[in-house]
Amino acid sequence: MVSSTKWWTLEPASFTGAGRRNRGSYGYHSIVKSKPHLTPAFWTARAKSAPARSCLTLAMATLGTLFLMSSASLAQVPPVAAGAPNLPTLGDTEREDLSPAMERRLGDEIMRELRRDHDYLDDGPILEYLNDFGNGLVAARPSVRGETSFDFFFFAVRDPQLNAFALPGGFIGVHSGLLLAAQTESELAAVLSHEIGHVAQRHIARMLGQQRQDALIPLAALILAVLASRAGGDTAIGVFAAGQALAIQRQLNFSRDAEREADRIGFQIMGEAGFDTSGMVAFFQRLQSASRVYSDSMPAHLQSHPLTTERIADIQARIREMPYKQRADSLDFHLVRARARVLQDESAQGLADAGAVFANQLLQQRGHQRAAAQYGLALVALKKGDVNQAQTWLDAARDTITRAGPGTSMAAKQAGAIFTSMALEIKLAPHQSAQLAQLALQEAQTAHLQFPLSRGIALQYAEAMIACARPEEAARYLREQVLLYREEPKLYDVMAKAYAAQGKMALQHMALAESYVLSGGTLTALDQLTIARKASDASFYDLAVIDARERELQARHREEVKESKK
């Protein structure tokens, strides 16, 4: 990053700005400045223990690998070609320290922590776009899923810095600032492909193996220093310092090689997915401009990443060997960027700043950019509580796309889920009339049939049923949904709302307990189960379920406490 404010850092980091709070020490940062002080024996021991909070720290301390100020170059080990024969997996040091299954489990634990954070952007349209876009890149090279064939999950966090990071097990985060900085989908593809490369090459596990080997260097240096101390003078100090420096330099070398490898694989992935590979160079140049204070001022051998200029030159050389591809940006890309600009800072000043950007964009842009500005102004108005103005701007955005000329009908159809979601959001806003709620239910039912995979619209459909005083139908529908999507806390939140509307207090608090479990709040979930047990409408079956769930969560909490003391 270009400032001292960090998301995942080795030392405790503080967030600045509205709604931000302190975070723990979470991670290996691939930024312009390197801080090489990981302790191999400590992290290796933590990797082999249960993946509660200590493993959370481990993972983020090894690869919160931020794309910032870094991305391109070649690596020495080429990836397995798509058509290569399946060879048996032999033993390796990274498998000893962190197996693929443990990596995924670790990633799940980290995500539970992240979802509890205010800066996690739990927004349906943004999540759906990032996952459709990111998994399109993964589909271009299915082998990146690894031997466990895990699913990738892409998400966004509120942070103005130009960064992205990869977590264990296929979880990839993007800063809202990076979404706004990327001017084309090819630039965004460059970032996500780079992070996919980190996951595919298992750089976290490999770093643990490397650190385990390097842990012997300081020990050997200490023994030599003791022997050298017999000769007197400063020889012993010099020997010990040289050993420490060698261990640190090996860590830096590994980090630079990992970045080159991820860059090369990312370049191949985005090319195979049909994106313009010059987008990687364009984004590098943008990052270099944003970080010119730090970027190449430090000697190359002391940085955790190759120099940005070196990476740009390497990618340009690779581009010359490939045929030129041009790819038009989707309307969804521009709409999601507008949405991220508003949701990045929802304070009064933040909304005013976003509105000013959109107003200026209206004067300078046409087509998709103009529609995105109108969509952004609709969201700003909705956040301010002006639903009439929000609807006016949304209608204007749709009209802009309709009148933009040939090919726009397809664009409007592709962005239909985002436009429809906004229309439902407006109709389901607080203090809307019963007539609008009924209209929202009709539109939500149609939209759910049209976009059956949209998680945001699925939730809005349930919300519309509750708003129309049909909570029984909503609860029945949500019970079906949780069987299909067990890892979505919002489903349980809306289910609790449906049960509350029916006066079913025991089921309401049982649903809230499941929501808190998925968000990492084990103690809060136990509190909700206690309230559910005391509810007058709790049936014998409900009490049996509560007892079983309490035992399970109490065991989990004891494990978390035990792990936190290590």
PDB file of N, CA and C in Angstrom, residues 117-174:
ATOM      1  N   ASP A 117     -16.679  -8.647  10.142  1.00  0.00           N
ATOM      2  CA  ASP A 117     -16.090  -7.312  10.107  1.00  0.00           C
ATOM      3  C   ASP A 117     -16.971  -6.342   9.330  1.00  0.00           C
ATOM      4  N   HIS A 118     -17.057  -5.129   9.829  1.00  0.00           N
ATOM      5  CA  HIS A 118     -17.876  -4.098   9.170  1.00  0.00           C
ATOM      6  C   HIS A 118     -17.415  -3.825   7.751  1.00  0.00           C
ATOM      7  N   ASP A 119     -16.129  -3.965   7.508  1.00  0.00           N
ATOM      8  CA  ASP A 119     -15.579  -3.619   6.199  1.00  0.00           C
ATOM      9  C   ASP A 119     -15.713  -4.734   5.174  1.00  0.00           C
ATOM     10  N   TYR A 120     -16.274  -5.869   5.572  1.00  0.00           N
ATOM     11  CA  TYR A 120     -16.598  -6.917   4.592  1.00  0.00           C
ATOM     12  C   TYR A 120     -17.826  -6.449   3.814  1.00  0.00           C
ATOM     13  N   LEU A 121     -17.694  -6.371   2.497  1.00  0.00           N
ATOM     14  CA  LEU A 121     -18.777  -5.841   1.651  1.00  0.00           C
ATOM     15  C   LEU A 121     -19.756  -6.966   1.314  1.00  0.00           C
ATOM     16  N   ASP A 122     -20.712  -7.163   2.199  1.00  0.00           N
ATOM     17  CA  ASP A 122     -21.698  -8.230   2.010  1.00  0.00           C
ATOM     18  C   ASP A 122     -22.841  -7.694   1.153  1.00  0.00           C
ATOM     19  N   ASP A 123     -22.554  -7.479  -0.117  1.00  0.00           N
ATOM     20  CA  ASP A 123     -23.511  -6.882  -1.041  1.00  0.00           C
ATOM     21  C   ASP A 123     -23.784  -7.852  -2.182  1.00  0.00           C
ATOM     22  N   GLY A 124     -25.048  -8.209  -2.377  1.00  0.00           N
ATOM     23  CA  GLY A 124     -25.420  -9.213  -3.372  1.00  0.00           C
ATOM     24  C   GLY A 124     -24.894  -8.946  -4.770  1.00  0.00           C
ATOM     25  N   PRO A 125     -25.190  -7.796  -5.384  1.00  0.00           N
ATOM     26  CA  PRO A 125     -24.713  -7.546  -6.753  1.00  0.00           C
ATOM     27  C   PRO A 125     -23.196  -7.593  -6.904  1.00  0.00           C
ATOM     28  N   ILE A 126     -22.456  -7.040  -5.934  1.00  0.00           N
ATOM     29  CA  ILE A 126     -20.997  -7.048  -6.030  1.00  0.00           C
ATOM     30  C   ILE A 126     -20.456  -8.467  -5.894  1.00  0.00           C
ATOM     31  N   LEU A 127     -20.956  -9.222  -4.916  1.00  0.00           N
ATOM     32  CA  LEU A 127     -20.498 -10.597  -4.727  1.00  0.00           C
ATOM     33  C   LEU A 127     -20.804 -11.458  -5.948  1.00  0.00           C
ATOM     34  N   GLU A 128     -21.995 -11.294  -6.503  1.00  0.00           N
ATOM     35  CA  GLU A 128     -22.365 -12.102  -7.669  1.00  0.00           C
ATOM     36  C   GLU A 128     -21.496 -11.771  -8.874  1.00  0.00           C
ATOM     37  N   TYR A 129     -21.246 -10.479  -9.070  1.00  0.00           N
ATOM     38  CA  TYR A 129     -20.399 -10.102 -10.212  1.00  0.00           C
ATOM     39  C   TYR A 129     -18.990 -10.664 -10.048  1.00  0.00           C
ATOM     40  N   LEU A 130     -18.387 -10.462  -8.866  1.00  0.00           N
ATOM     41  CA  LEU A 130     -17.009 -10.918  -8.657  1.00  0.00           C
ATOM     42  C   LEU A 130     -16.899 -12.432  -8.813  1.00  0.00           C
ATOM     43  N   ASN A 131     -17.895 -13.174  -8.313  1.00  0.00           N
ATOM     44  CA  ASN A 131     -17.817 -14.634  -8.407  1.00  0.00           C
ATOM     45  C   ASN A 131     -18.077 -15.131  -9.820  1.00  0.00           C
ATOM     46  N   ASP A 132     -19.000 -14.496 -10.532  1.00  0.00           N
ATOM     47  CA  ASP A 132     -19.198 -14.871 -11.943  1.00  0.00           C
ATOM     48  C   ASP A 132     -17.943 -14.571 -12.749  1.00  0.00           C
ATOM     49  N   PHE A 133     -17.357 -13.392 -12.512  1.00  0.00           N
ATOM     50  CA  PHE A 133     -16.177 -12.958 -13.248  1.00  0.00           C
ATOM     51  C   PHE A 133     -14.969 -13.825 -12.879  1.00  0.00           C
ATOM     52  N   GLY A 134     -14.729 -13.984 -11.579  1.00  0.00           N
ATOM     53  CA  GLY A 134     -13.571 -14.749 -11.132  1.00  0.00           C
ATOM     54  C   GLY A 134     -13.638 -16.209 -11.510  1.00  0.00           C
ATOM     55  N   ASN A 135     -14.814 -16.814 -11.380  1.00  0.00           N
ATOM     56  CA  ASN A 135     -14.931 -18.226 -11.731  1.00  0.00           C
ATOM     57  C   ASN A 135     -14.882 -18.443 -13.235  1.00  0.00           C
ATOM     58  N   GLY A 136     -15.163 -17.381 -14.009  1.00  0.00           N
ATOM     59  CA  GLY A 136     -14.938 -17.467 -15.445  1.00  0.00           C
ATOM     60  C   GLY A 136     -13.458 -17.614 -15.751  1.00  0.00           C
ATOM     61  N   LEU A 137     -12.617 -16.934 -14.973  1.00  0.00           N
ATOM     62  CA  LEU A 137     -11.168 -17.080 -15.127  1.00  0.00           C
ATOM     63  C   LEU A 137     -10.717 -18.480 -14.707  1.00  0.00           C
ATOM     64  N   VAL A 138     -11.275 -18.961 -13.610  1.00  0.00           N
ATOM     65  CA  VAL A 138     -10.923 -20.305 -13.132  1.00  0.00           C
ATOM     66  C   VAL A 138     -11.305 -21.352 -14.173  1.00  0.00           C
ATOM     67  N   ALA A 139     -12.455 -21.151 -14.823  1.00  0.00           N
ATOM     68  CA  ALA A 139     -12.920 -22.118 -15.827  1.00  0.00           C
ATOM     69  C   ALA A 139     -11.970 -22.204 -17.024  1.00  0.00           C
ATOM     70  N   ALA A 140     -11.214 -21.129 -17.264  1.00  0.00           N
ATOM     71  CA  ALA A 140     -10.264 -21.149 -18.379  1.00  0.00           C
ATOM     72  C   ALA A 140      -9.110 -22.113 -18.108  1.00  0.00           C
ATOM     73  N   ARG A 141      -8.859 -22.380 -16.828  1.00  0.00           N
ATOM     74  CA  ARG A 141      -7.821 -23.351 -16.467  1.00  0.00           C
ATOM     75  C   ARG A 141      -8.300 -24.106 -15.223  1.00  0.00           C
ATOM     76  N   PRO A 142      -9.117 -25.129 -15.399  1.00  0.00           N
ATOM     77  CA  PRO A 142      -9.707 -25.846 -14.248  1.00  0.00           C
ATOM     78  C   PRO A 142      -8.684 -26.468 -13.310  1.00  0.00           C
ATOM     79  N   SER A 143      -7.476 -26.718 -13.792  1.00  0.00           N
ATOM     80  CA  SER A 143      -6.465 -27.359 -12.950  1.00  0.00           C
ATOM     81  C   SER A 143      -6.084 -26.514 -11.745  1.00  0.00           C
ATOM     82  N   VAL A 144      -6.401 -25.213 -11.758  1.00  0.00           N
ATOM     83  CA  VAL A 144      -6.039 -24.366 -10.623  1.00  0.00           C
ATOM     84  C   VAL A 144      -6.828 -24.734  -9.372  1.00  0.00           C
ATOM     85  N   ARG A 145      -7.905 -25.508  -9.524  1.00  0.00           N
ATOM     86  CA  ARG A 145      -8.680 -25.932  -8.358  1.00  0.00           C
ATOM     87  C   ARG A 145      -7.909 -26.929  -7.495  1.00  0.00           C
ATOM     88  N   GLY A 146      -6.875 -27.516  -8.036  1.00  0.00           N
ATOM     89  CA  GLY A 146      -6.055 -28.436  -7.258  1.00  0.00           C
ATOM     90  C   GLY A 146      -6.669 -29.812  -7.140  1.00  0.00           C
ATOM     91  N   GLU A 147      -5.981 -30.657  -6.398  1.00  0.00           N
ATOM     92  CA  GLU A 147      -6.406 -32.056  -6.279  1.00  0.00           C
ATOM     93  C   GLU A 147      -7.703 -32.209  -5.502  1.00  0.00           C
ATOM     94  N   THR A 148      -8.049 -31.224  -4.658  1.00  0.00           N
ATOM     95  CA  THR A 148      -9.304 -31.304  -3.898  1.00  0.00           C
ATOM     96  C   THR A 148     -10.479 -30.702  -4.663  1.00  0.00           C
ATOM     97  N   SER A 149     -10.200 -30.059  -5.804  1.00  0.00           N
ATOM     98  CA  SER A 149     -11.240 -29.458  -6.657  1.00  0.00           C
ATOM     99  C   SER A 149     -12.146 -28.507  -5.881  1.00  0.00           C
ATOM    100  N   PHE A 150     -11.559 -27.694  -4.999  1.00  0.00           N
ATOM    101  CA  PHE A 150     -12.377 -26.770  -4.220  1.00  0.00           C
ATOM    102  C   PHE A 150     -12.888 -25.621  -5.081  1.00  0.00           C
ATOM    103  N   ASP A 151     -13.962 -25.015  -4.647  1.00  0.00           N
ATOM    104  CA  ASP A 151     -14.531 -23.867  -5.343  1.00  0.00           C
ATOM    105  C   ASP A 151     -13.832 -22.593  -4.884  1.00  0.00           C
ATOM    106  N   PHE A 152     -13.598 -21.700  -5.817  1.00  0.00           N
ATOM    107  CA  PHE A 152     -13.061 -20.384  -5.477  1.00  0.00           C
ATOM    108  C   PHE A 152     -14.201 -19.485  -5.018  1.00  0.00           C
ATOM    109  N   PHE A 153     -13.891 -18.583  -4.110  1.00  0.00           N
ATOM    110  CA  PHE A 153     -14.871 -17.591  -3.664  1.00  0.00           C
ATOM    111  C   PHE A 153     -14.207 -16.217  -3.692  1.00  0.00           C
ATOM    112  N   PHE A 154     -14.853 -15.268  -4.361  1.00  0.00           N
ATOM    113  CA  PHE A 154     -14.324 -13.911  -4.516  1.00  0.00           C
ATOM    114  C   PHE A 154     -15.223 -12.941  -3.741  1.00  0.00           C
ATOM    115  N   PHE A 155     -14.611 -11.993  -3.067  1.00  0.00           N
ATOM    116  CA  PHE A 155     -15.375 -11.043  -2.266  1.00  0.00           C
ATOM    117  C   PHE A 155     -14.658  -9.695  -2.236  1.00  0.00           C
ATOM    118  N   ALA A 156     -15.332  -8.697  -1.691  1.00  0.00           N
ATOM    119  CA  ALA A 156     -14.766  -7.344  -1.642  1.00  0.00           C
ATOM    120  C   ALA A 156     -14.759  -6.835  -0.205  1.00  0.00           C
ATOM    121  N   VAL A 157     -13.831  -5.944   0.097  1.00  0.00           N
ATOM    122  CA  VAL A 157     -13.763  -5.284   1.399  1.00  0.00           C
ATOM    123  C   VAL A 157     -13.681  -3.776   1.185  1.00  0.00           C
ATOM    124  N   ARG A 158     -14.191  -3.039   2.158  1.00  0.00           N
ATOM    125  CA  ARG A 158     -14.123  -1.581   2.081  1.00  0.00           C
ATOM    126  C   ARG A 158     -12.702  -1.132   2.412  1.00  0.00           C
ATOM    127  N   ASP A 159     -12.017  -0.655   1.433  1.00  0.00           N
ATOM    128  CA  ASP A 159     -10.669  -0.131   1.640  1.00  0.00           C
ATOM    129  C   ASP A 159     -10.270   0.654   0.402  1.00  0.00           C
ATOM    130  N   PRO A 160      -9.866   1.913   0.553  1.00  0.00           N
ATOM    131  CA  PRO A 160      -9.533   2.719  -0.620  1.00  0.00           C
ATOM    132  C   PRO A 160      -8.202   2.365  -1.268  1.00  0.00           C
ATOM    133  N   GLN A 161      -7.394   1.513  -0.638  1.00  0.00           N
ATOM    134  CA  GLN A 161      -6.103   1.157  -1.200  1.00  0.00           C
ATOM    135  C   GLN A 161      -6.270   0.255  -2.429  1.00  0.00           C
ATOM    136  N   LEU A 162      -5.317   0.335  -3.345  1.00  0.00           N
ATOM    137  CA  LEU A 162      -5.357  -0.443  -4.585  1.00  0.00           C
ATOM    138  C   LEU A 162      -4.728  -1.813  -4.332  1.00  0.00           C
ATOM    139  N   ASN A 163      -5.517  -2.743  -3.807  1.00  0.00           N
ATOM    140  CA  ASN A 163      -4.974  -4.036  -3.424  1.00  0.00           C
ATOM    141  C   ASN A 163      -5.972  -5.163  -3.593  1.00  0.00           C
ATOM    142  N   ALA A 164      -5.439  -6.375  -3.634  1.00  0.00           N
ATOM    143  CA  ALA A 164      -6.223  -7.601  -3.561  1.00  0.00           C
ATOM    144  C   ALA A 164      -5.375  -8.606  -2.802  1.00  0.00           C
ATOM    145  N   PHE A 165      -5.976  -9.675  -2.304  1.00  0.00           N
ATOM    146  CA  PHE A 165      -5.206 -10.647  -1.538  1.00  0.00           C
ATOM    147  C   PHE A 165      -5.826 -12.028  -1.692  1.00  0.00           C
ATOM    148  N   ALA A 166      -4.993 -13.047  -1.527  1.00  0.00           N
ATOM    149  CA  ALA A 166      -5.440 -14.434  -1.619  1.00  0.00           C
ATOM    150  C   ALA A 166      -5.285 -15.096  -0.266  1.00  0.00           C
ATOM    151  N   LEU A 167      -6.302 -15.844   0.142  1.00  0.00           N
ATOM    152  CA  LEU A 167      -6.281 -16.579   1.394  1.00  0.00           C
ATOM    153  C   LEU A 167      -6.211 -18.074   1.090  1.00  0.00           C
ATOM    154  N   PRO A 168      -5.912 -18.895   2.077  1.00  0.00           N
ATOM    155  CA  PRO A 168      -5.813 -20.343   1.828  1.00  0.00           C
ATOM    156  C   PRO A 168      -7.129 -20.924   1.321  1.00  0.00           C
ATOM    157  N   GLY A 169      -7.042 -21.899   0.446  1.00  0.00           N
ATOM    158  CA  GLY A 169      -8.214 -22.650   0.033  1.00  0.00           C
ATOM    159  C   GLY A 169      -9.066 -22.023  -1.043  1.00  0.00           C
ATOM    160  N   GLY A 170      -8.595 -20.990  -1.712  1.00  0.00           N
ATOM    161  CA  GLY A 170      -9.334 -20.439  -2.841  1.00  0.00           C
ATOM    162  C   GLY A 170     -10.216 -19.252  -2.528  1.00  0.00           C
ATOM    163  N   PHE A 171      -9.959 -18.525  -1.451  1.00  0.00           N
ATOM    164  CA  PHE A 171     -10.716 -17.314  -1.117  1.00  0.00           C
ATOM    165  C   PHE A 171      -9.897 -16.099  -1.532  1.00  0.00           C
ATOM    166  N   ILE A 172     -10.477 -15.252  -2.373  1.00  0.00           N
ATOM    167  CA  ILE A 172      -9.743 -14.103  -2.920  1.00  0.00           C
ATOM    168  C   ILE A 172     -10.525 -12.824  -2.656  1.00  0.00           C
ATOM    169  N   GLY A 173      -9.867 -11.876  -2.015  1.00  0.00           N
ATOM    170  CA  GLY A 173     -10.496 -10.607  -1.663  1.00  0.00           C
ATOM    171  C   GLY A 173      -9.985  -9.469  -2.524  1.00  0.00           C
ATOM    172  N   VAL A 174     -10.859  -8.508  -2.782  1.00  0.00           N
ATOM    173  CA  VAL A 174     -10.530  -7.338  -3.595  1.00  0.00           C
ATOM    174  C   VAL A 174     -10.908  -6.091  -2.807  1.00  0.00           C
TER     175      VAL A 174
END
